[in-house]
PDB file of C-alpha atoms and ligand atoms in Angstrom:
ATOM      1  CA  UNK A   1     -78.451-164.255 158.615  1.00 71.00           C
ATOM      2  CA  UNK A   2     -75.513-163.378 160.904  1.00 81.00           C
ATOM      3  CA  UNK A   3     -72.447-165.580 160.949  1.00 92.00           C
ATOM      4  CA  UNK A   4     -68.734-165.724 160.268  1.00 94.00           C
ATOM      5  CA  UNK A   5     -69.383-164.900 156.590  1.00 98.00           C
ATOM      6  CA  UNK A   6     -71.968-162.124 157.002  1.00 97.00           C
ATOM      7  CA  UNK A   7     -71.415-159.496 154.305  1.00 97.00           C
ATOM      8  CA  UNK A   8     -69.197-161.875 152.316  1.00 98.00           C
ATOM      9  CA  UNK A   9     -69.779-163.371 148.877  1.00 98.00           C
ATOM     10  CA  UNK A  10     -68.921-166.931 147.908  1.00 98.00           C
ATOM     11  CA  UNK A  11     -69.029-168.209 144.322  1.00 99.00           C
ATOM     12  CA  UNK A  12     -69.490-171.980 143.994  1.00 99.00           C
ATOM     13  CA  UNK A  13     -69.354-173.802 140.661  1.00 99.00           C
ATOM     14  CA  UNK A  14     -70.982-177.179 140.211  1.00 98.00           C
ATOM     15  CA  UNK A  15     -73.557-176.257 142.841  1.00 98.00           C
ATOM     16  CA  UNK A  16     -76.628-177.946 141.295  1.00 98.00           C
ATOM     17  CA  UNK A  17     -76.193-180.791 143.830  1.00 98.00           C
ATOM     18  CA  UNK A  18     -73.627-182.903 145.627  1.00 98.00           C
ATOM     19  CA  UNK A  19     -70.587-181.276 147.195  1.00 98.00           C
ATOM     20  CA  UNK A  20     -71.381-177.907 145.583  1.00 98.00           C
ATOM     21  CA  UNK A  21     -74.774-177.819 147.265  1.00 98.00           C
ATOM     22  CA  UNK A  22     -73.228-178.848 150.594  1.00 98.00           C
ATOM     23  CA  UNK A  23     -70.774-175.916 150.373  1.00 98.00           C
ATOM     24  CA  UNK A  24     -73.674-173.600 149.523  1.00 98.00           C
ATOM     25  CA  UNK A  25     -75.643-174.644 152.600  1.00 98.00           C
ATOM     26  CA  UNK A  26     -72.617-174.530 154.909  1.00 98.00           C
ATOM     27  CA  UNK A  27     -71.678-170.999 153.802  1.00 98.00           C
ATOM     28  CA  UNK A  28     -75.326-169.862 153.834  1.00 98.00           C
ATOM     29  CA  UNK A  29     -75.592-170.967 157.474  1.00 97.00           C
ATOM     30  CA  UNK A  30     -72.575-168.724 158.156  1.00 97.00           C
ATOM     31  CA  UNK A  31     -74.316-165.726 156.567  1.00 97.00           C
ATOM     32  CA  UNK A  32     -72.590-165.585 153.151  1.00 98.00           C
ATOM     33  CA  UNK A  33     -74.317-164.427 149.975  1.00 98.00           C
ATOM     34  CA  UNK A  34     -73.889-167.117 147.306  1.00 98.00           C
ATOM     35  CA  UNK A  35     -73.270-167.000 143.582  1.00 99.00           C
ATOM     36  CA  UNK A  36     -74.156-170.450 142.239  1.00 99.00           C
ATOM     37  CA  UNK A  37     -73.129-171.729 138.800  1.00 99.00           C
ATOM     38  CA  UNK A  38     -73.722-175.005 136.973  1.00 99.00           C
ATOM     39  CA  UNK A  39     -74.896-176.468 133.690  1.00 98.00           C
ATOM     40  CA  UNK A  40     -78.051-177.785 135.360  1.00 98.00           C
ATOM     41  CA  UNK A  41     -80.689-175.112 135.934  1.00 98.00           C
ATOM     42  CA  UNK A  42     -83.137-177.393 137.785  1.00 98.00           C
ATOM     43  CA  UNK A  43     -80.497-178.343 140.324  1.00 98.00           C
ATOM     44  CA  UNK A  44     -79.483-174.718 140.773  1.00 98.00           C
ATOM     45  CA  UNK A  45     -83.118-173.798 141.452  1.00 98.00           C
ATOM     46  CA  UNK A  46     -83.279-176.525 144.107  1.00 98.00           C
ATOM     47  CA  UNK A  47     -80.037-175.395 145.747  1.00 98.00           C
ATOM     48  CA  UNK A  48     -81.243-171.784 145.817  1.00 98.00           C
ATOM     49  CA  UNK A  49     -84.532-172.863 147.431  1.00 98.00           C
ATOM     50  CA  UNK A  50     -82.619-174.841 150.097  1.00 98.00           C
ATOM     51  CA  UNK A  51     -80.288-171.891 150.725  1.00 98.00           C
ATOM     52  CA  UNK A  52     -83.290-169.603 151.214  1.00 98.00           C
ATOM     53  CA  UNK A  53     -84.895-172.142 153.514  1.00 97.00           C
ATOM     54  CA  UNK A  54     -81.699-171.958 155.593  1.00 95.00           C
ATOM     55  CA  UNK A  55     -82.106-168.152 155.733  1.00 95.00           C
ATOM     56  CA  UNK A  56     -79.527-167.338 153.048  1.00 97.00           C
ATOM     57  CA  UNK A  57     -79.493-165.541 149.697  1.00 98.00           C
ATOM     58  CA  UNK A  58     -78.175-166.621 146.294  1.00 98.00           C
ATOM     59  CA  UNK A  59     -78.090-165.797 142.612  1.00 98.00           C
ATOM     60  CA  UNK A  60     -77.993-168.630 140.079  1.00 98.00           C
ATOM     61  CA  UNK A  61     -76.203-168.770 136.724  1.00 98.00           C
ATOM     62  CA  UNK A  62     -76.424-171.447 134.061  1.00 98.00           C
ATOM     63  CA  UNK A  63     -72.988-171.650 132.479  1.00 98.00           C
ATOM     64  CA  UNK A  64     -70.819-174.190 130.674  1.00 98.00           C
ATOM     65  CA  UNK A  65     -67.483-173.833 132.440  1.00 98.00           C
ATOM     66  CA  UNK A  66     -65.710-175.770 129.714  1.00 98.00           C
ATOM     67  CA  UNK A  67     -66.376-172.982 127.207  1.00 98.00           C
ATOM     68  CA  UNK A  68     -64.156-169.910 127.427  1.00 98.00           C
ATOM     69  CA  UNK A  69     -66.733-167.434 126.072  1.00 98.00           C
ATOM     70  CA  UNK A  70     -69.279-168.618 128.657  1.00 98.00           C
ATOM     71  CA  UNK A  71     -66.723-168.288 131.455  1.00 98.00           C
ATOM     72  CA  UNK A  72     -66.028-164.711 130.414  1.00 98.00           C
ATOM     73  CA  UNK A  73     -69.713-163.784 130.076  1.00 98.00           C
ATOM     74  CA  UNK A  74     -70.372-165.276 133.511  1.00 98.00           C
ATOM     75  CA  UNK A  75     -67.402-163.462 135.064  1.00 98.00           C
ATOM     76  CA  UNK A  76     -68.607-160.161 133.568  1.00 98.00           C
ATOM     77  CA  UNK A  77     -72.020-160.739 135.142  1.00 98.00           C
ATOM     78  CA  UNK A  78     -70.406-161.536 138.521  1.00 98.00           C
ATOM     79  CA  UNK A  79     -68.186-158.432 138.404  1.00 98.00           C
ATOM     80  CA  UNK A  80     -71.265-156.370 137.498  1.00 98.00           C
ATOM     81  CA  UNK A  81     -73.024-157.623 140.640  1.00 97.00           C
ATOM     82  CA  UNK A  82     -70.120-157.772 143.101  1.00 98.00           C
ATOM     83  CA  UNK A  83     -67.090-155.532 143.684  1.00 98.00           C
ATOM     84  CA  UNK A  84     -65.723-158.070 146.179  1.00 98.00           C
ATOM     85  CA  UNK A  85     -65.563-161.826 146.000  1.00 98.00           C
ATOM     86  CA  UNK A  86     -64.349-163.466 149.184  1.00 98.00           C
ATOM     87  CA  UNK A  87     -64.240-167.076 148.025  1.00 99.00           C
ATOM     88  CA  UNK A  88     -64.274-168.819 144.642  1.00 99.00           C
ATOM     89  CA  UNK A  89     -64.846-172.562 144.888  1.00 99.00           C
ATOM     90  CA  UNK A  90     -63.966-174.277 141.612  1.00 99.00           C
ATOM     91  CA  UNK A  91     -66.004-177.383 142.392  1.00 98.00           C
ATOM     92  CA  UNK A  92     -67.603-178.254 139.025  1.00 98.00           C
ATOM     93  CA  UNK A  93     -66.051-181.304 137.468  1.00 98.00           C
ATOM     94  CA  UNK A  94     -66.434-184.275 135.175  1.00 98.00           C
ATOM     95  CA  UNK A  95     -65.884-187.481 137.120  1.00 96.00           C
ATOM     96  CA  UNK A  96     -68.113-190.259 135.766  1.00 93.00           C
ATOM     97  CA  UNK A  97     -68.123-192.414 132.654  1.00 93.00           C
ATOM     98  CA  UNK A  98     -65.203-192.580 130.247  1.00 95.00           C
ATOM     99  CA  UNK A  99     -63.083-190.077 132.157  1.00 96.00           C
ATOM    100  CA  UNK A 100     -62.930-192.499 135.087  1.00 93.00           C
ATOM    101  CA  UNK A 101     -62.309-195.688 133.101  1.00 92.00           C
ATOM    102  CA  UNK A 102     -58.698-195.329 132.024  1.00 88.00           C
ATOM    103  CA  UNK A 103     -57.064-193.161 129.411  1.00 89.00           C
ATOM    104  CA  UNK A 104     -56.485-195.057 126.178  1.00 95.00           C
ATOM    105  CA  UNK A 105     -58.633-194.555 123.097  1.00 96.00           C
ATOM    106  CA  UNK A 106     -60.105-191.235 124.163  1.00 97.00           C
ATOM    107  CA  UNK A 107     -58.768-189.082 121.329  1.00 97.00           C
ATOM    108  CA  UNK A 108     -57.851-185.406 121.346  1.00 98.00           C
ATOM    109  CA  UNK A 109     -61.351-183.921 121.485  1.00 98.00           C
ATOM    110  CA  UNK A 110     -62.314-185.812 124.677  1.00 98.00           C
ATOM    111  CA  UNK A 111     -58.985-185.070 126.345  1.00 98.00           C
ATOM    112  CA  UNK A 112     -59.428-181.382 125.549  1.00 98.00           C
ATOM    113  CA  UNK A 113     -62.959-181.392 126.937  1.00 98.00           C
ATOM    114  CA  UNK A 114     -61.910-183.153 130.159  1.00 98.00           C
ATOM    115  CA  UNK A 115     -59.017-180.746 130.679  1.00 98.00           C
ATOM    116  CA  UNK A 116     -61.183-177.729 129.753  1.00 98.00           C
ATOM    117  CA  UNK A 117     -63.745-178.496 132.476  1.00 98.00           C
ATOM    118  CA  UNK A 118     -61.574-180.040 135.216  1.00 98.00           C
ATOM    119  CA  UNK A 119     -58.283-178.186 134.914  1.00 98.00           C
ATOM    120  CA  UNK A 120     -58.154-175.087 132.726  1.00 98.00           C
ATOM    121  CA  UNK A 121     -61.677-173.733 133.321  1.00 98.00           C
ATOM    122  CA  UNK A 122     -61.004-173.208 137.066  1.00 98.00           C
ATOM    123  CA  UNK A 123     -57.918-171.122 136.289  1.00 98.00           C
ATOM    124  CA  UNK A 124     -59.684-169.094 133.572  1.00 98.00           C
ATOM    125  CA  UNK A 125     -62.610-168.328 135.877  1.00 99.00           C
ATOM    126  CA  UNK A 126     -60.263-167.242 138.687  1.00 99.00           C
ATOM    127  CA  UNK A 127     -58.355-165.039 136.247  1.00 98.00           C
ATOM    128  CA  UNK A 128     -61.575-163.468 134.998  1.00 98.00           C
ATOM    129  CA  UNK A 129     -62.921-162.599 138.473  1.00 99.00           C
ATOM    130  CA  UNK A 130     -59.496-161.606 139.853  1.00 98.00           C
ATOM    131  CA  UNK A 131     -60.377-157.922 140.415  1.00 98.00           C
ATOM    132  CA  UNK A 132     -63.156-158.888 142.844  1.00 99.00           C
ATOM    133  CA  UNK A 133     -60.967-161.518 144.555  1.00 99.00           C
ATOM    134  CA  UNK A 134     -58.225-158.915 144.913  1.00 98.00           C
ATOM    135  CA  UNK A 135     -60.615-156.388 146.483  1.00 98.00           C
ATOM    136  CA  UNK A 136     -61.521-158.960 149.156  1.00 98.00           C
ATOM    137  CA  UNK A 137     -58.025-160.501 149.531  1.00 98.00           C
ATOM    138  CA  UNK A 138     -59.973-163.611 148.757  1.00 98.00           C
ATOM    139  CA  UNK A 139     -59.485-167.349 148.525  1.00 99.00           C
ATOM    140  CA  UNK A 140     -59.628-169.753 145.569  1.00 99.00           C
ATOM    141  CA  UNK A 141     -60.437-173.388 146.359  1.00 99.00           C
ATOM    142  CA  UNK A 142     -59.771-175.872 143.565  1.00 99.00           C
ATOM    143  CA  UNK A 143     -61.593-179.184 143.848  1.00 98.00           C
ATOM    144  CA  UNK A 144     -59.163-182.037 143.422  1.00 98.00           C
ATOM    145  CA  UNK A 145     -59.581-185.716 144.345  1.00 96.00           C
ATOM    146  CA  UNK A 146     -57.690-188.484 146.138  1.00 92.00           C
ATOM    147  CA  UNK A 147     -57.427-189.973 142.618  1.00 92.00           C
ATOM    148  CA  UNK A 148     -54.925-187.208 141.819  1.00 94.00           C
ATOM    149  CA  UNK A 149     -52.243-188.776 144.011  1.00 91.00           C
ATOM    150  CA  UNK A 150     -51.760-191.933 141.928  1.00 86.00           C
ATOM    151  CA  UNK A 151     -53.549-191.005 138.726  1.00 89.00           C
ATOM    152  CA  UNK A 152     -54.598-194.099 136.787  1.00 89.00           C
ATOM    153  CA  UNK A 153     -57.413-192.577 134.728  1.00 95.00           C
ATOM    154  CA  UNK A 154     -58.011-189.431 132.669  1.00 97.00           C
ATOM    155  CA  UNK A 155     -59.941-188.186 135.702  1.00 96.00           C
ATOM    156  CA  UNK A 156     -56.942-188.586 138.013  1.00 96.00           C
ATOM    157  CA  UNK A 157     -54.678-186.949 135.447  1.00 97.00           C
ATOM    158  CA  UNK A 158     -56.916-183.866 135.133  1.00 98.00           C
ATOM    159  CA  UNK A 159     -57.079-183.561 138.928  1.00 98.00           C
ATOM    160  CA  UNK A 160     -53.303-184.089 139.373  1.00 97.00           C
ATOM    161  CA  UNK A 161     -52.820-181.312 136.825  1.00 98.00           C
ATOM    162  CA  UNK A 162     -55.229-179.159 138.803  1.00 98.00           C
ATOM    163  CA  UNK A 163     -52.992-179.669 141.870  1.00 98.00           C
ATOM    164  CA  UNK A 164     -50.119-178.216 139.825  1.00 98.00           C
ATOM    165  CA  UNK A 165     -52.328-175.282 138.858  1.00 98.00           C
ATOM    166  CA  UNK A 166     -53.091-174.737 142.553  1.00 98.00           C
ATOM    167  CA  UNK A 167     -49.384-174.246 143.268  1.00 98.00           C
ATOM    168  CA  UNK A 168     -48.935-171.924 140.293  1.00 98.00           C
ATOM    169  CA  UNK A 169     -52.090-169.979 141.134  1.00 98.00           C
ATOM    170  CA  UNK A 170     -51.095-169.533 144.796  1.00 98.00           C
ATOM    171  CA  UNK A 171     -47.898-167.924 143.572  1.00 98.00           C
ATOM    172  CA  UNK A 172     -49.333-165.829 140.764  1.00 98.00           C
ATOM    173  CA  UNK A 173     -52.525-164.690 142.529  1.00 98.00           C
ATOM    174  CA  UNK A 174     -50.531-164.255 145.722  1.00 98.00           C
ATOM    175  CA  UNK A 175     -49.184-161.013 144.287  1.00 98.00           C
ATOM    176  CA  UNK A 176     -52.679-159.655 145.037  1.00 98.00           C
ATOM    177  CA  UNK A 177     -52.861-161.392 148.447  1.00 98.00           C
ATOM    178  CA  UNK A 178     -55.297-163.938 147.058  1.00 98.00           C
ATOM    179  CA  UNK A 179     -54.760-167.412 148.538  1.00 99.00           C
ATOM    180  CA  UNK A 180     -55.210-170.618 146.553  1.00 99.00           C
ATOM    181  CA  UNK A 181     -55.733-174.079 148.060  1.00 99.00           C
ATOM    182  CA  UNK A 182     -57.032-177.418 146.842  1.00 98.00           C
ATOM    183  CA  UNK A 183     -59.373-179.866 148.547  1.00 98.00           C
ATOM    184  CA  UNK A 184     -58.939-183.517 147.576  1.00 97.00           C
ATOM    185  CA  UNK A 185     -61.873-185.605 148.818  1.00 96.00           C
ATOM    186  CA  UNK A 186     -61.846-189.354 149.185  1.00 93.00           C
ATOM    187  CA  UNK A 187     -65.036-191.127 148.202  1.00 91.00           C
ATOM    188  CA  UNK A 188     -67.849-188.996 149.597  1.00 94.00           C
ATOM    189  CA  UNK A 189     -71.517-189.932 149.636  1.00 93.00           C
ATOM    190  CA  UNK A 190     -73.018-187.607 147.046  1.00 94.00           C
ATOM    191  CA  UNK A 191     -75.845-188.689 144.774  1.00 94.00           C
ATOM    192  CA  UNK A 192     -73.454-188.730 141.788  1.00 92.00           C
ATOM    193  CA  UNK A 193     -70.861-190.819 143.635  1.00 92.00           C
ATOM    194  CA  UNK A 194     -73.523-193.226 144.937  1.00 90.00           C
ATOM    195  CA  UNK A 195     -74.826-193.743 141.401  1.00 90.00           C
ATOM    196  CA  UNK A 196     -71.369-194.573 140.035  1.00 83.00           C
ATOM    197  CA  UNK A 197     -70.058-196.904 142.738  1.00 86.00           C
ATOM    198  CA  UNK A 198     -71.401-200.332 143.717  1.00 88.00           C
ATOM    199  CA  UNK A 199     -72.430-200.914 147.358  1.00 90.00           C
ATOM    200  CA  UNK A 200     -69.705-203.524 147.889  1.00 90.00           C
ATOM    201  CA  UNK A 201     -67.086-201.044 146.639  1.00 87.00           C
ATOM    202  CA  UNK A 202     -68.216-198.461 149.183  1.00 89.00           C
ATOM    203  CA  UNK A 203     -67.780-201.055 151.922  1.00 90.00           C
ATOM    204  CA  UNK A 204     -64.424-202.249 150.583  1.00 87.00           C
ATOM    205  CA  UNK A 205     -63.079-198.700 150.391  1.00 84.00           C
ATOM    206  CA  UNK A 206     -64.385-197.890 153.859  1.00 87.00           C
ATOM    207  CA  UNK A 207     -62.488-200.948 155.089  1.00 85.00           C
ATOM    208  CA  UNK A 208     -59.260-199.355 153.822  1.00 84.00           C
ATOM    209  CA  UNK A 209     -59.764-196.176 155.857  1.00 87.00           C
ATOM    210  CA  UNK A 210     -58.585-195.591 159.403  1.00 86.00           C
ATOM    211  CA  UNK A 211     -61.718-193.522 159.967  1.00 91.00           C
ATOM    212  CA  UNK A 212     -64.374-196.231 159.878  1.00 90.00           C
ATOM    213  CA  UNK A 213     -67.356-194.403 158.424  1.00 93.00           C
ATOM    214  CA  UNK A 214     -68.368-193.170 155.004  1.00 94.00           C
ATOM    215  CA  UNK A 215     -67.277-189.692 153.990  1.00 96.00           C
ATOM    216  CA  UNK A 216     -70.072-187.144 153.640  1.00 97.00           C
ATOM    217  CA  UNK A 217     -70.537-184.000 151.583  1.00 98.00           C
ATOM    218  CA  UNK A 218     -70.586-182.070 154.863  1.00 98.00           C
ATOM    219  CA  UNK A 219     -67.043-183.274 155.713  1.00 98.00           C
ATOM    220  CA  UNK A 220     -65.855-181.472 152.583  1.00 98.00           C
ATOM    221  CA  UNK A 221     -68.050-178.396 153.054  1.00 98.00           C
ATOM    222  CA  UNK A 222     -66.811-177.986 156.646  1.00 98.00           C
ATOM    223  CA  UNK A 223     -63.195-178.067 155.441  1.00 98.00           C
ATOM    224  CA  UNK A 224     -64.043-175.382 152.871  1.00 98.00           C
ATOM    225  CA  UNK A 225     -65.591-173.170 155.550  1.00 98.00           C
ATOM    226  CA  UNK A 226     -62.539-173.636 157.783  1.00 98.00           C
ATOM    227  CA  UNK A 227     -60.098-172.737 154.992  1.00 98.00           C
ATOM    228  CA  UNK A 228     -62.116-169.616 154.143  1.00 98.00           C
ATOM    229  CA  UNK A 229     -62.476-168.522 157.775  1.00 98.00           C
ATOM    230  CA  UNK A 230     -60.121-166.333 159.793  1.00 97.00           C
ATOM    231  CA  UNK A 231     -58.993-169.519 161.583  1.00 97.00           C
ATOM    232  CA  UNK A 232     -57.774-171.011 158.290  1.00 98.00           C
ATOM    233  CA  UNK A 233     -56.339-167.836 156.835  1.00 98.00           C
ATOM    234  CA  UNK A 234     -52.644-168.832 157.108  1.00 98.00           C
ATOM    235  CA  UNK A 235     -53.160-171.960 154.968  1.00 98.00           C
ATOM    236  CA  UNK A 236     -52.057-171.429 151.378  1.00 98.00           C
ATOM    237  CA  UNK A 237     -50.553-173.255 148.372  1.00 98.00           C
ATOM    238  CA  UNK A 238     -51.658-176.732 149.553  1.00 97.00           C
ATOM    239  CA  UNK A 239     -54.008-179.417 148.354  1.00 98.00           C
ATOM    240  CA  UNK A 240     -55.542-180.972 151.438  1.00 97.00           C
ATOM    241  CA  UNK A 241     -56.653-184.577 151.382  1.00 95.00           C
ATOM    242  CA  UNK A 242     -59.897-185.331 153.227  1.00 96.00           C
ATOM    243  CA  UNK A 243     -60.393-189.080 152.858  1.00 93.00           C
ATOM    244  CA  UNK A 244     -60.420-190.719 156.308  1.00 92.00           C
ATOM    245  CA  UNK A 245     -56.938-192.021 155.477  1.00 89.00           C
ATOM    246  CA  UNK A 246     -57.961-194.183 152.590  1.00 85.00           C
ATOM    247  CA  UNK A 247     -54.933-196.410 151.981  1.00 68.00           C
ATOM    248  CA  UNK A 248     -55.713-197.311 148.428  1.00 62.00           C
ATOM    249  CA  UNK A 249     -54.895-194.273 146.363  1.00 56.00           C
ATOM    250  CA  UNK A 250     -55.428-194.811 142.657  1.00 52.00           C
ATOM    251  CA  UNK A 251     -58.168-197.340 143.407  1.00 55.00           C
ATOM    252  CA  UNK A 252     -60.250-198.877 140.613  1.00 54.00           C
ATOM    253  CA  UNK A 253     -63.968-199.476 140.688  1.00 51.00           C
TER     254      UNK A 253
HETATM  255  N1  NAD B   1     -68.121-187.216 145.579  1.00 66.22           N
HETATM  256  C1  NAD B   1     -66.897-187.683 145.610  1.00 66.22           C
HETATM  257  O1  NAD B   1     -66.657-188.750 146.127  1.00 66.22           O
HETATM  258  C2  NAD B   1     -65.751-186.867 145.043  1.00 66.22           C
HETATM  259  C3  NAD B   1     -64.460-187.297 145.329  1.00 66.22           C
HETATM  260  C4  NAD B   1     -63.387-186.569 144.852  1.00 66.22           C
HETATM  261  C5  NAD B   1     -63.603-185.432 144.083  1.00 66.22           C
HETATM  262  N2  NAD B   1     -64.879-185.047 143.802  1.00 66.22           N
HETATM  263  C6  NAD B   1     -65.044-183.848 142.975  1.00 66.22           C
HETATM  264  O2  NAD B   1     -65.956-182.967 143.589  1.00 66.22           O
HETATM  265  C7  NAD B   1     -66.702-182.259 142.614  1.00 66.22           C
HETATM  266  C8  NAD B   1     -68.184-182.452 142.858  1.00 66.22           C
HETATM  267  O3  NAD B   1     -68.478-183.830 142.839  1.00 66.22           O
HETATM  268  P1  NAD B   1     -69.933-184.409 143.242  1.00 66.22           P
HETATM  269  O4  NAD B   1     -69.721-185.744 143.822  1.00 66.22           O
HETATM  270  O5  NAD B   1     -70.689-183.397 144.019  1.00 66.22           O
HETATM  271  O6  NAD B   1     -70.580-184.652 141.807  1.00 66.22           O
HETATM  272  P2  NAD B   1     -71.751-183.885 141.004  1.00 66.22           P
HETATM  273  O7  NAD B   1     -71.798-184.550 139.678  1.00 66.22           O
HETATM  274  O8  NAD B   1     -72.977-183.825 141.823  1.00 66.22           O
HETATM  275  O9  NAD B   1     -71.165-182.406 140.863  1.00 66.22           O
HETATM  276  C9  NAD B   1     -70.476-181.935 139.740  1.00 66.22           C
HETATM  277  C10 NAD B   1     -71.247-180.757 139.179  1.00 66.22           C
HETATM  278  O10 NAD B   1     -70.450-180.150 138.148  1.00 66.22           O
HETATM  279  C11 NAD B   1     -71.342-179.753 137.131  1.00 66.22           C
HETATM  280  N3  NAD B   1     -70.641-179.619 135.857  1.00 66.22           N
HETATM  281  C12 NAD B   1     -70.030-180.596 135.144  1.00 66.22           C
HETATM  282  N4  NAD B   1     -69.543-180.091 133.999  1.00 66.22           N
HETATM  283  C13 NAD B   1     -69.829-178.767 134.012  1.00 66.22           C
HETATM  284  C14 NAD B   1     -69.598-177.707 133.097  1.00 66.22           C
HETATM  285  N5  NAD B   1     -68.970-177.909 131.918  1.00 66.22           N
HETATM  286  N6  NAD B   1     -70.040-176.462 133.405  1.00 66.22           N
HETATM  287  C15 NAD B   1     -70.711-176.257 134.565  1.00 66.22           C
HETATM  288  N7  NAD B   1     -70.968-177.209 135.466  1.00 66.22           N
HETATM  289  C16 NAD B   1     -70.539-178.460 135.181  1.00 66.22           C
HETATM  290  C17 NAD B   1     -72.386-180.866 137.074  1.00 66.22           C
HETATM  291  O11 NAD B   1     -73.570-180.436 136.410  1.00 66.22           O
HETATM  292  C18 NAD B   1     -72.577-181.187 138.534  1.00 66.22           C
HETATM  293  O12 NAD B   1     -73.654-180.463 139.116  1.00 66.22           O
HETATM  294  C19 NAD B   1     -66.211-182.758 141.253  1.00 66.22           C
HETATM  295  O13 NAD B   1     -65.194-181.890 140.780  1.00 66.22           O
HETATM  296  C20 NAD B   1     -65.621-184.122 141.592  1.00 66.22           C
HETATM  297  O14 NAD B   1     -64.627-184.512 140.678  1.00 66.22           O
HETATM  298  C21 NAD B   1     -65.953-185.746 144.252  1.00 66.22           C
END
């Protein structure tokens, strides 16, 4: 399929559903070839089928991005398939359950797991595929959250730390003309977010926004496409909030 990303390759983690799938479809419609990674093979199969239905192509990879050896094996496979990687979207993340309920009583092992998946894994993956990003003068997008701005939970803390990584990565990867930006969504209507948030909370949070509608996965995917396009190519070293101006940062469910 011809489009602004014809001949380009985009790697999207956490693409078994939700925002990751929305990125996959948005980039597929622009002609990109997709490399899709997640823990969930069924969801990856579904995303690949939807990408193909939209006229695109994709490879799928089941990988635990919280485990260093798996990140390296995956990166080796990607480098074996692709000399150039135009965009890496570090979208996979833990966001539901204990990680979103505060931060006391978690213990070292849980903290390490949360940080491994949400904060350190994205940097390790970018480091491991750097040669292909360098060849394309590519872009890294780290997936943050509006919860990173007033972190009140382990989730917000991992995402605030990811924002710091985004700054450091823009500088360090910048030596190879690789850009690094973050996208911080507000509450967006993905299946996972719908399952974790009561209907009245959706309405209450919408009431706090200046943009009076619910955020969608496509709002985030469209921002990703813009940042990766020629039109967005002077944007670097920023985490961009996309939340309809939600006034209640650090909100609780
Ligand atoms: N939907 C929202 O409102 C919202 C808001 C702010 C930030 N985010 C962030 O956007 C990203 C996607 O969120 P979503 O709403 O689409 O949720 P989602 O649960 O559908 O997507 C997260 C994906 O990450 C995958 N994943 C988790 N741990 C993994 C691991 N160790 N290895 C590989 N894959 C793993 C999951 O299997 C899942 O498919 C997350 O990083 C989330 O924190 C979402």
